[in-house]
Coordinates of C-alpha atoms in Angstrom, one line a residue:
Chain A
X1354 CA 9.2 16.5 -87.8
X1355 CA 6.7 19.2 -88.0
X1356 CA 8.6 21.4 -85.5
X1357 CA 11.6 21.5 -87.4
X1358 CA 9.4 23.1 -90.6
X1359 CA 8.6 25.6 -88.7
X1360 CA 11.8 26.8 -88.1
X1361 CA 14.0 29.5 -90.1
X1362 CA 16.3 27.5 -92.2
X1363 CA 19.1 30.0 -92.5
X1364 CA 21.0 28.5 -90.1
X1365 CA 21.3 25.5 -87.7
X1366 CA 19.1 25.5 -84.6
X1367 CA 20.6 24.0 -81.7
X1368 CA 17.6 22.7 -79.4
X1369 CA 20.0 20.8 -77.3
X1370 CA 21.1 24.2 -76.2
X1371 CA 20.5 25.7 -72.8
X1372 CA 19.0 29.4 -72.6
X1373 CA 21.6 32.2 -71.1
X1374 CA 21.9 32.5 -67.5
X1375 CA 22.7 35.7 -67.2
X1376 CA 22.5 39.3 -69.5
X1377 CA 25.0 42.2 -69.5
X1378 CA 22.3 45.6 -70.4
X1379 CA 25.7 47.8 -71.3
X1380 CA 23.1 51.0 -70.7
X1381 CA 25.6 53.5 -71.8
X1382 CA 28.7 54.0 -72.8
X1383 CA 28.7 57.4 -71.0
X1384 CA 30.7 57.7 -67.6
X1385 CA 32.7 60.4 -65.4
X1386 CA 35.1 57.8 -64.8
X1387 CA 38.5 57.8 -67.6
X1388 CA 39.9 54.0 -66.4
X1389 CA 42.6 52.9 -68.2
X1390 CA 41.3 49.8 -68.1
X1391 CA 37.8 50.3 -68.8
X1392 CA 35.9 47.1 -70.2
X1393 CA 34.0 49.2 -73.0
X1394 CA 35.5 48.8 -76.8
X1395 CA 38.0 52.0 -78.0
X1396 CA 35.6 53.5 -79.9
X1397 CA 32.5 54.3 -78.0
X1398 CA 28.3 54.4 -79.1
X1399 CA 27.5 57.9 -78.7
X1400 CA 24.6 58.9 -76.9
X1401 CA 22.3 59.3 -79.9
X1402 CA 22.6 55.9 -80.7
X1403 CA 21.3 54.2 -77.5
X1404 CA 18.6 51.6 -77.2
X1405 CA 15.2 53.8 -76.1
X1406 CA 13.4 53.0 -73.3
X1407 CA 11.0 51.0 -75.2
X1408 CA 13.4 49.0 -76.7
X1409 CA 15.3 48.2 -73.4
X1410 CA 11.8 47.1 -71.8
X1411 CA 10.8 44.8 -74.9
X1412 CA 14.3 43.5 -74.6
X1413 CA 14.0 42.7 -71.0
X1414 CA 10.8 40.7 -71.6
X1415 CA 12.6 38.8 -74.8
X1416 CA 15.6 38.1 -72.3
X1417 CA 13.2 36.8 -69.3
X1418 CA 11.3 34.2 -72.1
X1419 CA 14.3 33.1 -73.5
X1420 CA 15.0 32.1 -69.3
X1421 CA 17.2 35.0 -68.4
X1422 CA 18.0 34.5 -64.6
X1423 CA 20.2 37.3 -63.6
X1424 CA 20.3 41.0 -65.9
X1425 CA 23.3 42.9 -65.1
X1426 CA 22.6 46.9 -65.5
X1427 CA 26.2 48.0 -66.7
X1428 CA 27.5 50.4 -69.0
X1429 CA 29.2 53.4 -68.8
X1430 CA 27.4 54.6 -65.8
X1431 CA 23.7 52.8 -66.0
X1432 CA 22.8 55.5 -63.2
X1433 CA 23.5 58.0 -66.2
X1434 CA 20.3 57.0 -67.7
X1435 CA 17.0 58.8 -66.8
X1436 CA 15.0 55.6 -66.9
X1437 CA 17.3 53.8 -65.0
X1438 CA 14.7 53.3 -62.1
X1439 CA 11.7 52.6 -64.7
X1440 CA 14.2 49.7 -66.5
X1441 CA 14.8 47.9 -63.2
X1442 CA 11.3 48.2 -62.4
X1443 CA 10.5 46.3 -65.7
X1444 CA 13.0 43.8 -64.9
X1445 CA 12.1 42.6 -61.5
X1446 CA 8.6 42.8 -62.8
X1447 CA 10.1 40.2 -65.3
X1448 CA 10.6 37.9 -62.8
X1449 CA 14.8 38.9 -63.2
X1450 CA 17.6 39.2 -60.6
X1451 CA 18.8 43.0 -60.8
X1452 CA 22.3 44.1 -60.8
X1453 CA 23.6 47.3 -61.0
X1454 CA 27.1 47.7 -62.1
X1455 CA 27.9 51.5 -61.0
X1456 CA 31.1 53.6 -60.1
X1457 CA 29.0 55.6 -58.1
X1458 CA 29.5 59.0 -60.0
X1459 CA 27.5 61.3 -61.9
X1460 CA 24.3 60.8 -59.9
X1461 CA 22.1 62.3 -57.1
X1462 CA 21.8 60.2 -54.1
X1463 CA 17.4 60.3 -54.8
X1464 CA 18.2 58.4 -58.3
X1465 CA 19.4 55.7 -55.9
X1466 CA 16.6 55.7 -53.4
X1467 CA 14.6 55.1 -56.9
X1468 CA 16.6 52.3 -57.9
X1469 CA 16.4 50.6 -54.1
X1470 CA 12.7 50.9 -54.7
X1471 CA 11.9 49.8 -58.0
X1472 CA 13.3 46.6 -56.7
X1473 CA 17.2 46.5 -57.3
X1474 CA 18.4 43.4 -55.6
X1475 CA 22.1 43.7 -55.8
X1476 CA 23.9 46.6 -56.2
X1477 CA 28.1 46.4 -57.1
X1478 CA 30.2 49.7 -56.6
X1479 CA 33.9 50.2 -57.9
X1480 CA 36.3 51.5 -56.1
X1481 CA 39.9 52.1 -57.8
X1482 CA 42.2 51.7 -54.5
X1483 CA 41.7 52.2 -51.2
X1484 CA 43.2 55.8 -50.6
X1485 CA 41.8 58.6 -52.2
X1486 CA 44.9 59.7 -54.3
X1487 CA 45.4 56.6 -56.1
X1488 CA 41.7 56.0 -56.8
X1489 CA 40.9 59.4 -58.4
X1490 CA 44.1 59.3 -60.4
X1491 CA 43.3 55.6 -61.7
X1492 CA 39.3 57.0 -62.2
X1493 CA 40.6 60.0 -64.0
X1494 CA 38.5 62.2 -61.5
X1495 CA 38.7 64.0 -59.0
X1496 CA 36.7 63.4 -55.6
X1497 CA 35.7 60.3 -57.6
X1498 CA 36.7 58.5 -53.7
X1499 CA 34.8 61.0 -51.6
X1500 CA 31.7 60.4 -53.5
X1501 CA 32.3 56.8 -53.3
X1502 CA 32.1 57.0 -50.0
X1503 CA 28.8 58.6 -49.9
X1504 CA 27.3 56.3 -51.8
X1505 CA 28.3 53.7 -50.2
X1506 CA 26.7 55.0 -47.0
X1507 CA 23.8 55.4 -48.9
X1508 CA 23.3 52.0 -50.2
X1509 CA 24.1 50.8 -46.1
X1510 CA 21.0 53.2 -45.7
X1511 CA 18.7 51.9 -48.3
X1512 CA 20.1 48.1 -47.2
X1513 CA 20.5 46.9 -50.1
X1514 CA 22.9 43.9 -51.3
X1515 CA 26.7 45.3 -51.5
X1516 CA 29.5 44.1 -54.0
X1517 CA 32.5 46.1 -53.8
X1518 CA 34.9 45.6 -57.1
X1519 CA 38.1 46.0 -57.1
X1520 CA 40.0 46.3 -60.2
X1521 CA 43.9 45.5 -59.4
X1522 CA 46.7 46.1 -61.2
X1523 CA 50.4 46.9 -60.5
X1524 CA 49.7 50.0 -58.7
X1525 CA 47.1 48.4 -56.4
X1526 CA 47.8 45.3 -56.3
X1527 CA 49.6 45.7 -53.2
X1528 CA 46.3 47.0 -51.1
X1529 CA 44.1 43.7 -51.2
X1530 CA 44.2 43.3 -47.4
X1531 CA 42.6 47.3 -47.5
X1532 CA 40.2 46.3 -49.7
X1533 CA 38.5 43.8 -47.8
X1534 CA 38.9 46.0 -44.7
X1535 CA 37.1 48.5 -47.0
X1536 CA 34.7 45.9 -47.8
X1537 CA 33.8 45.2 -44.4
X1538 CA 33.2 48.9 -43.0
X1539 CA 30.5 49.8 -46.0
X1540 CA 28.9 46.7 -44.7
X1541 CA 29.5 44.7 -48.3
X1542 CA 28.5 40.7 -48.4
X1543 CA 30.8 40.0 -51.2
X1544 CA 33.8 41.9 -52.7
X1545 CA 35.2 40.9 -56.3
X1546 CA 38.8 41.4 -56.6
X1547 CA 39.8 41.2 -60.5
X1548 CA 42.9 41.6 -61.8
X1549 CA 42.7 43.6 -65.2
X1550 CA 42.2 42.0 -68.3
X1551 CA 44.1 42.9 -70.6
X1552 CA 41.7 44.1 -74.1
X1553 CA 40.7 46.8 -75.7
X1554 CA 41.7 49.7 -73.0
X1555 CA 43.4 47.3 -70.8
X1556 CA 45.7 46.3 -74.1
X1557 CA 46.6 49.9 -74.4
X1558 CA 47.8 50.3 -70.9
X1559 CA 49.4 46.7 -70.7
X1560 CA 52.5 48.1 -69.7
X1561 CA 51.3 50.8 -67.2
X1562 CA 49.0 48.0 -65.4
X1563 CA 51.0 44.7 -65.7
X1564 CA 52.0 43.4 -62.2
X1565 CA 55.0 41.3 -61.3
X1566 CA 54.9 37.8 -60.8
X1567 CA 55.9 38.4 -57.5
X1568 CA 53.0 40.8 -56.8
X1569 CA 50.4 38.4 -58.3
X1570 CA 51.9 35.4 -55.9
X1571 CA 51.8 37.8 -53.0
X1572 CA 48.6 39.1 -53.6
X1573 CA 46.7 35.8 -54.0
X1574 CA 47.9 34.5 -50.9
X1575 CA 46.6 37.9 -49.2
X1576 CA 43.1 36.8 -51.0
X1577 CA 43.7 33.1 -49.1
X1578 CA 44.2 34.7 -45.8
X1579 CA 41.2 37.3 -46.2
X1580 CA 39.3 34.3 -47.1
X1581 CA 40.0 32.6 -43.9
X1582 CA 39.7 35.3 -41.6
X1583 CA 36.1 36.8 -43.2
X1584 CA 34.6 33.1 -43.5
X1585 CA 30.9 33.7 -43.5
X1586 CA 30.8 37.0 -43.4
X1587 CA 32.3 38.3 -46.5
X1588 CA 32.3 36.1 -50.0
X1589 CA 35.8 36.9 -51.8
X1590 CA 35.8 36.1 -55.4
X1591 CA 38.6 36.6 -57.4
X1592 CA 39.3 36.9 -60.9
X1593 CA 42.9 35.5 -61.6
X1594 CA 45.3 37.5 -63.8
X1595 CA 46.8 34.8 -66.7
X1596 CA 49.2 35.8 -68.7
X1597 CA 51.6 34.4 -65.3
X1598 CA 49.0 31.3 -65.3
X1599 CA 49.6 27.3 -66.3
X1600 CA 46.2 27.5 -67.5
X1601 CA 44.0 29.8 -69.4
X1602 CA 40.3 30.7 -67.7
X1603 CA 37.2 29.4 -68.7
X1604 CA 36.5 32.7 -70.0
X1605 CA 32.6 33.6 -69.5
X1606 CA 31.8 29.8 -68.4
X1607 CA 32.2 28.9 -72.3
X1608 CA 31.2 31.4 -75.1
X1609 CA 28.1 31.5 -75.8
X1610 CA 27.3 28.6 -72.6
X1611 CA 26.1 31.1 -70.4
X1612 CA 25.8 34.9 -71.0
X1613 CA 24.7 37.4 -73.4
X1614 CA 26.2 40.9 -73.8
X1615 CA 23.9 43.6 -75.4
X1616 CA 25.9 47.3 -76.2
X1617 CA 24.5 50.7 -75.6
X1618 CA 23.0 50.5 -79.5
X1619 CA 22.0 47.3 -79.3
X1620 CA 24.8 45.0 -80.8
X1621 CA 24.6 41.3 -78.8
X1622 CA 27.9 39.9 -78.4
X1623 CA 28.6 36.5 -76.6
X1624 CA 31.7 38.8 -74.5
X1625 CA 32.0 42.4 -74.0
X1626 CA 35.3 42.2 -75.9
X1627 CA 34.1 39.8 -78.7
X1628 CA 34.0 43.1 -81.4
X1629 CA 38.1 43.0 -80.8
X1630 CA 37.7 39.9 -83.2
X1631 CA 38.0 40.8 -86.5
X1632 CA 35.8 39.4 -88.9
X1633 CA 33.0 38.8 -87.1
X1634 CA 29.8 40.3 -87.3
X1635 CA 27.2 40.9 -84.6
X1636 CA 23.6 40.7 -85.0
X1637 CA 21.9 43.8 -83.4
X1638 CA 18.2 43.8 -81.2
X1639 CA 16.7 46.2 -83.3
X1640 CA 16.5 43.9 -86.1
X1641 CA 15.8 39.8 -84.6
X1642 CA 15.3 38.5 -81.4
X1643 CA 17.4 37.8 -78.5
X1644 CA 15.9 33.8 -78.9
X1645 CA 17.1 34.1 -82.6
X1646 CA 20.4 35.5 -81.6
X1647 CA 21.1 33.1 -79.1
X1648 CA 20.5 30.3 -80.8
X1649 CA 21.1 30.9 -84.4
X1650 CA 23.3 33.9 -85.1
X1651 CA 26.9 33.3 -86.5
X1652 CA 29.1 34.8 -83.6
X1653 CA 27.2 33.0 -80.6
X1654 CA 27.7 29.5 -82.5
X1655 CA 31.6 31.0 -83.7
X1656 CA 33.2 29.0 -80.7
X1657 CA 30.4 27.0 -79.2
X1658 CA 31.2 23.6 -77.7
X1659 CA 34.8 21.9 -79.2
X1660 CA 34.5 21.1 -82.9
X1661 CA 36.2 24.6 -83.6
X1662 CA 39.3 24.0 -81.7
X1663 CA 42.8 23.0 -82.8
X1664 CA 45.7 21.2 -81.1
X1665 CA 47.0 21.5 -78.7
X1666 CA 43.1 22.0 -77.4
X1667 CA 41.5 19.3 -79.8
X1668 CA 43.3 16.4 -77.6
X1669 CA 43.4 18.0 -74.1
X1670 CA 41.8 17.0 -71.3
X1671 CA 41.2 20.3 -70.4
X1672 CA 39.3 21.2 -72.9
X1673 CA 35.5 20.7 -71.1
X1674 CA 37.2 22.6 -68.3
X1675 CA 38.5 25.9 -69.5
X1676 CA 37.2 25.8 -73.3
X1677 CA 40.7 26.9 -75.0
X1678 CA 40.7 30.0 -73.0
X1679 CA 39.6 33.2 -74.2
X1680 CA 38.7 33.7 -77.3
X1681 CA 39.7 37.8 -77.3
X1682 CA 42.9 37.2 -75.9
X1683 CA 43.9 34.7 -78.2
X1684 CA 42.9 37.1 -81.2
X1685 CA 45.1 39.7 -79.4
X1686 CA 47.9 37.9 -78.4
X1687 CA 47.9 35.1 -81.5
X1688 CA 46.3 36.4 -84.1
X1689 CA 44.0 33.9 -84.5
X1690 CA 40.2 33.8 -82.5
X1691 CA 40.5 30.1 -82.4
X1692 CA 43.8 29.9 -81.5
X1693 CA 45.1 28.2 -77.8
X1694 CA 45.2 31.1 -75.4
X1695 CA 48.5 32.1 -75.2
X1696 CA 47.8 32.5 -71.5
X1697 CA 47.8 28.4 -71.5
X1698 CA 51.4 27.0 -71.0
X1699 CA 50.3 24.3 -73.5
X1700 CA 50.2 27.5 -76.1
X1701 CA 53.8 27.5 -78.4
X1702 CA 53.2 31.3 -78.0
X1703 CA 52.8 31.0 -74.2
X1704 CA 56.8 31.7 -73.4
X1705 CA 56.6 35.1 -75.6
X1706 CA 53.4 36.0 -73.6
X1707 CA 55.2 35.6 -70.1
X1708 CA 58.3 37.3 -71.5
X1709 CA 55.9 40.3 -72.5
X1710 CA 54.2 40.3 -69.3
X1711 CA 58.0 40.2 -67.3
X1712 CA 59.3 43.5 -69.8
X1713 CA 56.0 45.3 -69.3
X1714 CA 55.8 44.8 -65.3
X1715 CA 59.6 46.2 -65.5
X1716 CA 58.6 48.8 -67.9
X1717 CA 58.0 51.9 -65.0
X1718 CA 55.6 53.6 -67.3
X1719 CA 52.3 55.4 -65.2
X1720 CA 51.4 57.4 -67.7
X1721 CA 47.6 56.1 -68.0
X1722 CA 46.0 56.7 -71.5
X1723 CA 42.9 57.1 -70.2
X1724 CA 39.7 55.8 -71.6
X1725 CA 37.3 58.7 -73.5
X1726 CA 35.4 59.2 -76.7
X1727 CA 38.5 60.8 -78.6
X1728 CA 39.6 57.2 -79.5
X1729 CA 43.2 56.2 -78.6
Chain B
X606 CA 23.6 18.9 -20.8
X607 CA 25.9 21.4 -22.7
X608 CA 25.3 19.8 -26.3
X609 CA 21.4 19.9 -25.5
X610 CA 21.4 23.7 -24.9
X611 CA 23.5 24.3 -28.2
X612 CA 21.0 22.2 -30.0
X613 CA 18.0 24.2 -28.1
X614 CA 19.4 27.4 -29.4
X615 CA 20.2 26.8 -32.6
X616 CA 16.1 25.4 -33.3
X617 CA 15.4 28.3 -32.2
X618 CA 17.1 30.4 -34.7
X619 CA 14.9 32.1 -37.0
X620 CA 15.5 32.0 -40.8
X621 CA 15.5 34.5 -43.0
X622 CA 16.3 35.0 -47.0
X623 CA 17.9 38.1 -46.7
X624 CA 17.7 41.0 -49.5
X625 CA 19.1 40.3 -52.4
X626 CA 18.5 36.6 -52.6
X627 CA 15.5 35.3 -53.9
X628 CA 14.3 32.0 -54.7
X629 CA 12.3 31.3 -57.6
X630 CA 10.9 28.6 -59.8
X631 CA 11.8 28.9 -63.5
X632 CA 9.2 27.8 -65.9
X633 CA 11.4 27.8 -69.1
X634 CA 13.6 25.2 -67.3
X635 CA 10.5 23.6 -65.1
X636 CA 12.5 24.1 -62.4
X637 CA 13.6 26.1 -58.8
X638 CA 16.3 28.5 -58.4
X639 CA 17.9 30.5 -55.4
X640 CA 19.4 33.6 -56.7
X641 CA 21.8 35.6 -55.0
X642 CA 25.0 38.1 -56.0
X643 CA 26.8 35.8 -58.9
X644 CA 25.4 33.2 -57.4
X645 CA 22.9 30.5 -59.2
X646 CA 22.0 27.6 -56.8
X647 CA 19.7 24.4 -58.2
X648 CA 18.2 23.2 -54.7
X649 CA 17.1 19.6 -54.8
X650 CA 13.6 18.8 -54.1
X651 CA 14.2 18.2 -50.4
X652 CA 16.5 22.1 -50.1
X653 CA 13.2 23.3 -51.9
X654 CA 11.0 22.3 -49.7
X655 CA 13.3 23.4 -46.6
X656 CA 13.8 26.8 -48.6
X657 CA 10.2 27.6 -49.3
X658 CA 9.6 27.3 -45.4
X659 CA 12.1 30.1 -44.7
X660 CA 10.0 33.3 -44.4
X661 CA 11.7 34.8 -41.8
X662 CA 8.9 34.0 -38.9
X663 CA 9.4 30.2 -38.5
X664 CA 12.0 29.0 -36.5
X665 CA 14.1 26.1 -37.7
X666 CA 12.7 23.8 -35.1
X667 CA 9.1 25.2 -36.4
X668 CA 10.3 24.3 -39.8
X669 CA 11.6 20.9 -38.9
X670 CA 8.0 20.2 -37.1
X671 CA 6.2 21.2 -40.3
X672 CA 8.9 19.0 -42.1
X673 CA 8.4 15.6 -40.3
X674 CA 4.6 16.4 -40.4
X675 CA 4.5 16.2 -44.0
X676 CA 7.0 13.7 -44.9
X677 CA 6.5 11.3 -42.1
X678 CA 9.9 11.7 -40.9
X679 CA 12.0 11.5 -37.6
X680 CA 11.4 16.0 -36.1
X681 CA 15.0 15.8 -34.9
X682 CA 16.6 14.1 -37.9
X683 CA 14.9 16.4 -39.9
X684 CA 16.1 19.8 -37.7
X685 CA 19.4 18.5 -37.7
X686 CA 19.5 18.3 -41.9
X687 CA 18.0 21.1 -42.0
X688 CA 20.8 23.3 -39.6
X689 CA 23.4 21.7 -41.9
X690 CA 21.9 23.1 -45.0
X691 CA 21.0 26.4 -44.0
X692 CA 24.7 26.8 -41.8
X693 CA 26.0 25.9 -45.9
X694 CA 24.2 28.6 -47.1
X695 CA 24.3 31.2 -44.4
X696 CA 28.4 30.6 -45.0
X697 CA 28.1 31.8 -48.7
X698 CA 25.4 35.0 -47.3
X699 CA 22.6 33.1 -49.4
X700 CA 20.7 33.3 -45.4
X701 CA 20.5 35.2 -42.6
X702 CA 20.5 32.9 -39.4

């Protein structure tokens, strides 16, 4: 039992535990874009409290011990930062699969060229709808859809590996059969088409975003008949919108199963919308190491595996399957992190939920409180 | 003779992992992975071995030659596997054929 001596006793380690898959670098919170949806928490870290370069790198070689497989550059805008091309460099150095998460704005077409050469091996660009007056009104920008479309005649040039994401929503939602088109002219393998989830800035605008049941119905068989007609040329994956659902998503494959999330300033949550849960505390880079935060800190362990559930999850069958849902949404919409998502039809709440969804897709409102450092 | 030219063509086919999908073995898990966009695929020990041959200068039917060499095994057995796997995979853009 020597092994176990050697081992911090503050809290339980779980050897049985497999490393993360994949790691979310959230670069900066900094972007052009104002979505009303964006993914980043309602208050932002400010510039002057971003990871350095150094820190970044020595994270990235933590992450690729620990067994990393895929790092996802995010933010913000990741193009934003200077070093962008010297932190992807480290990584596929690292042995890592690079992403780049970008919008496309805020960023000469050479600090691409950089990225394609320091070894970026996926590259995922958002676009907010297909024509150009609903996607800079939904971006908050103007010409955000023009410069889109450079880019993505840039990243054709420089051949590297294409997502396009799509964010729907109510006044989208109706253009899936575009997108793909869209897809297919920049020369994309894979599009994602994700319906907004509705936390932090997505909360705020539930009413301004929430589609219809009858638009989610319609626009998943669109998905079905893009799938068949783009078979083998264009992977569609698609991220289901739940509040209309039977069944909650297995949100992030299981928290804390498969992915780490590390903020501008260094924070390492188990979901990019984890801090939404009050209470809990995240442990921070600057101070212990990824390893020790995977496998020992307080929120990763929070909701790992089933002990922590109640009924009506305890005794379902579902409950290797889905994991209870999502932990943020049942926080939001119960009250209670470890809570049934309300999204489940198994959830008492899950009635309420669907009637809240119904009144906000009736609501009319398009007046977008759009995301920016002012705080909501 | 119509099946037999199919069959000729297809052999013929060279191979390729195409940017953006790498495979790689993983020493913290001892084991191989084939990366691609959201995409983490285990190959077996027989997908490894066809996987590690695709360098985008063989041909299949070189591959399925240099297959049957080393395993002992049947050349056309072997090329038809190994058009099966790769058609999988060149379905999900994990290959360029």
């Amino acid at each position: 039992m020597s092994d176990v001596e050697t081992l911090p006793r503050a809290a339980q380690a779980r050897p049985e535990l497999p490393p993360p898959m994949g790691l979310l670098a959230e670069l900066t919170h900094r972007c052009s874009l104002r979505c009303p949806y964006c993914s980043n928490p309602l208050e932002l870290d400010r510039r002057s409290s971003e990871l350095s370069t150094d820190e970044w790198k020595r994270l990235i070689d933590e992450a690729a011990a620990l067994g990393v497989l895929h790092i996802y550059f995010s933010g913000g805008e990741p193009m934003l930062r200077r070093d962008i091309a010297e932190l992807v460099a480290h990584a596929h150095d690292a042995g890592l699969y690079t992403n780049m998460i970008t919008s496309g704005v805020g960023f000469q077409p050479a600090a691409l060229d950089a990225v394609a050469e320091a070894g970026l091996d996926h590259i995922q660009l958002s676009v907010q709808a297909v024509d150009a007056r609903t996607c800079d009104r939904v971006a908050g920008y103007e010409g955000a859809s023009t410069r889109k479309h450079a880019v993505a005649a840039d990243i054709a040039r420089l051949g590297l590996r294409l997502t396009v994401n799509a964010v729907v929503h109510r006044e989208n939602v109706h253009q899936i059969r575009d997108f793909v088109q869209l897809a297919e002219d920049w020369g994309a393998a894979r599009i994602e088409i994700a319906h907004v989830q509705y936390y932090g800035w997505g909360l705020v605008n539930r009413a301004r975003l929430m589609p219809t049941r009858k638009q989610v119905e319609a626009a998943m068989a669109d998905v079905e008949e893009a799938r068949g007609r783009t078979a083998g040329r264009l992977v569609i994956d698609c991220v289901l919108p739940d509040y209309y659902a039977r069944y909650p998503k297995a949100c992030m494959g299981g928290w804390g199963a498969r992915l780490m999330n590390v903020t501008p300033s260094g924070r390492v949550l188990p979901c990019h919308a984890a801090e939404t849960i009050a209470g809990m505390t995240f442990d921070n880079v600057r101070d212990l190491s990824l390893s020790e935060i995977w496998y020992r800190s307080a929120a990763f362990n929070a909701f790992r595996g089933t002990e922590w559930m109640k009924e009506p999850c305890r005794s379902c069958a579902r409950k290797e399957l889905d994991f209870g849902g999502c932990r943020c949404q049942a926080m939001a919409l119960a009250g209670d992190a470890s809570a049934t998502d309300p999204a489940c039809s198994l959830s008492p709440l899950h009635e309420e939920v669907v009637a809240l969804a119904e009144a906000d897709a009736a609501s009319g409102r398009s007046d977008f409180v759009y995301r920016g450092y002012q705080g909501v | 003779m119509n099946a037999d030219t199919t069959k000729t063509d297809i052999t013929a086919i060279v191979p390729a992992l195409p940017r953006g999908v790498r495979l790689r073995y993983d020493e913290s898990r001892g084991q191989w992975f084939l990366l691609g966009p959201e995409r983490v695929f285990e190959p077996d020990e027989t997908a490894v071995e066809i996987l590690q041959r695709v360098d985008g200068a063989r041909s299949i039917a070189a591959i399925a030659q240099d297959l049957a060499t080393a395993f002992e095994a049947d050349r056309d057995e072997i090329a038809a596997d190994v058009v099966q796997f790769l058609r999988g995979l060149a379905d999900q853009r994990m290959i360029d054929l």
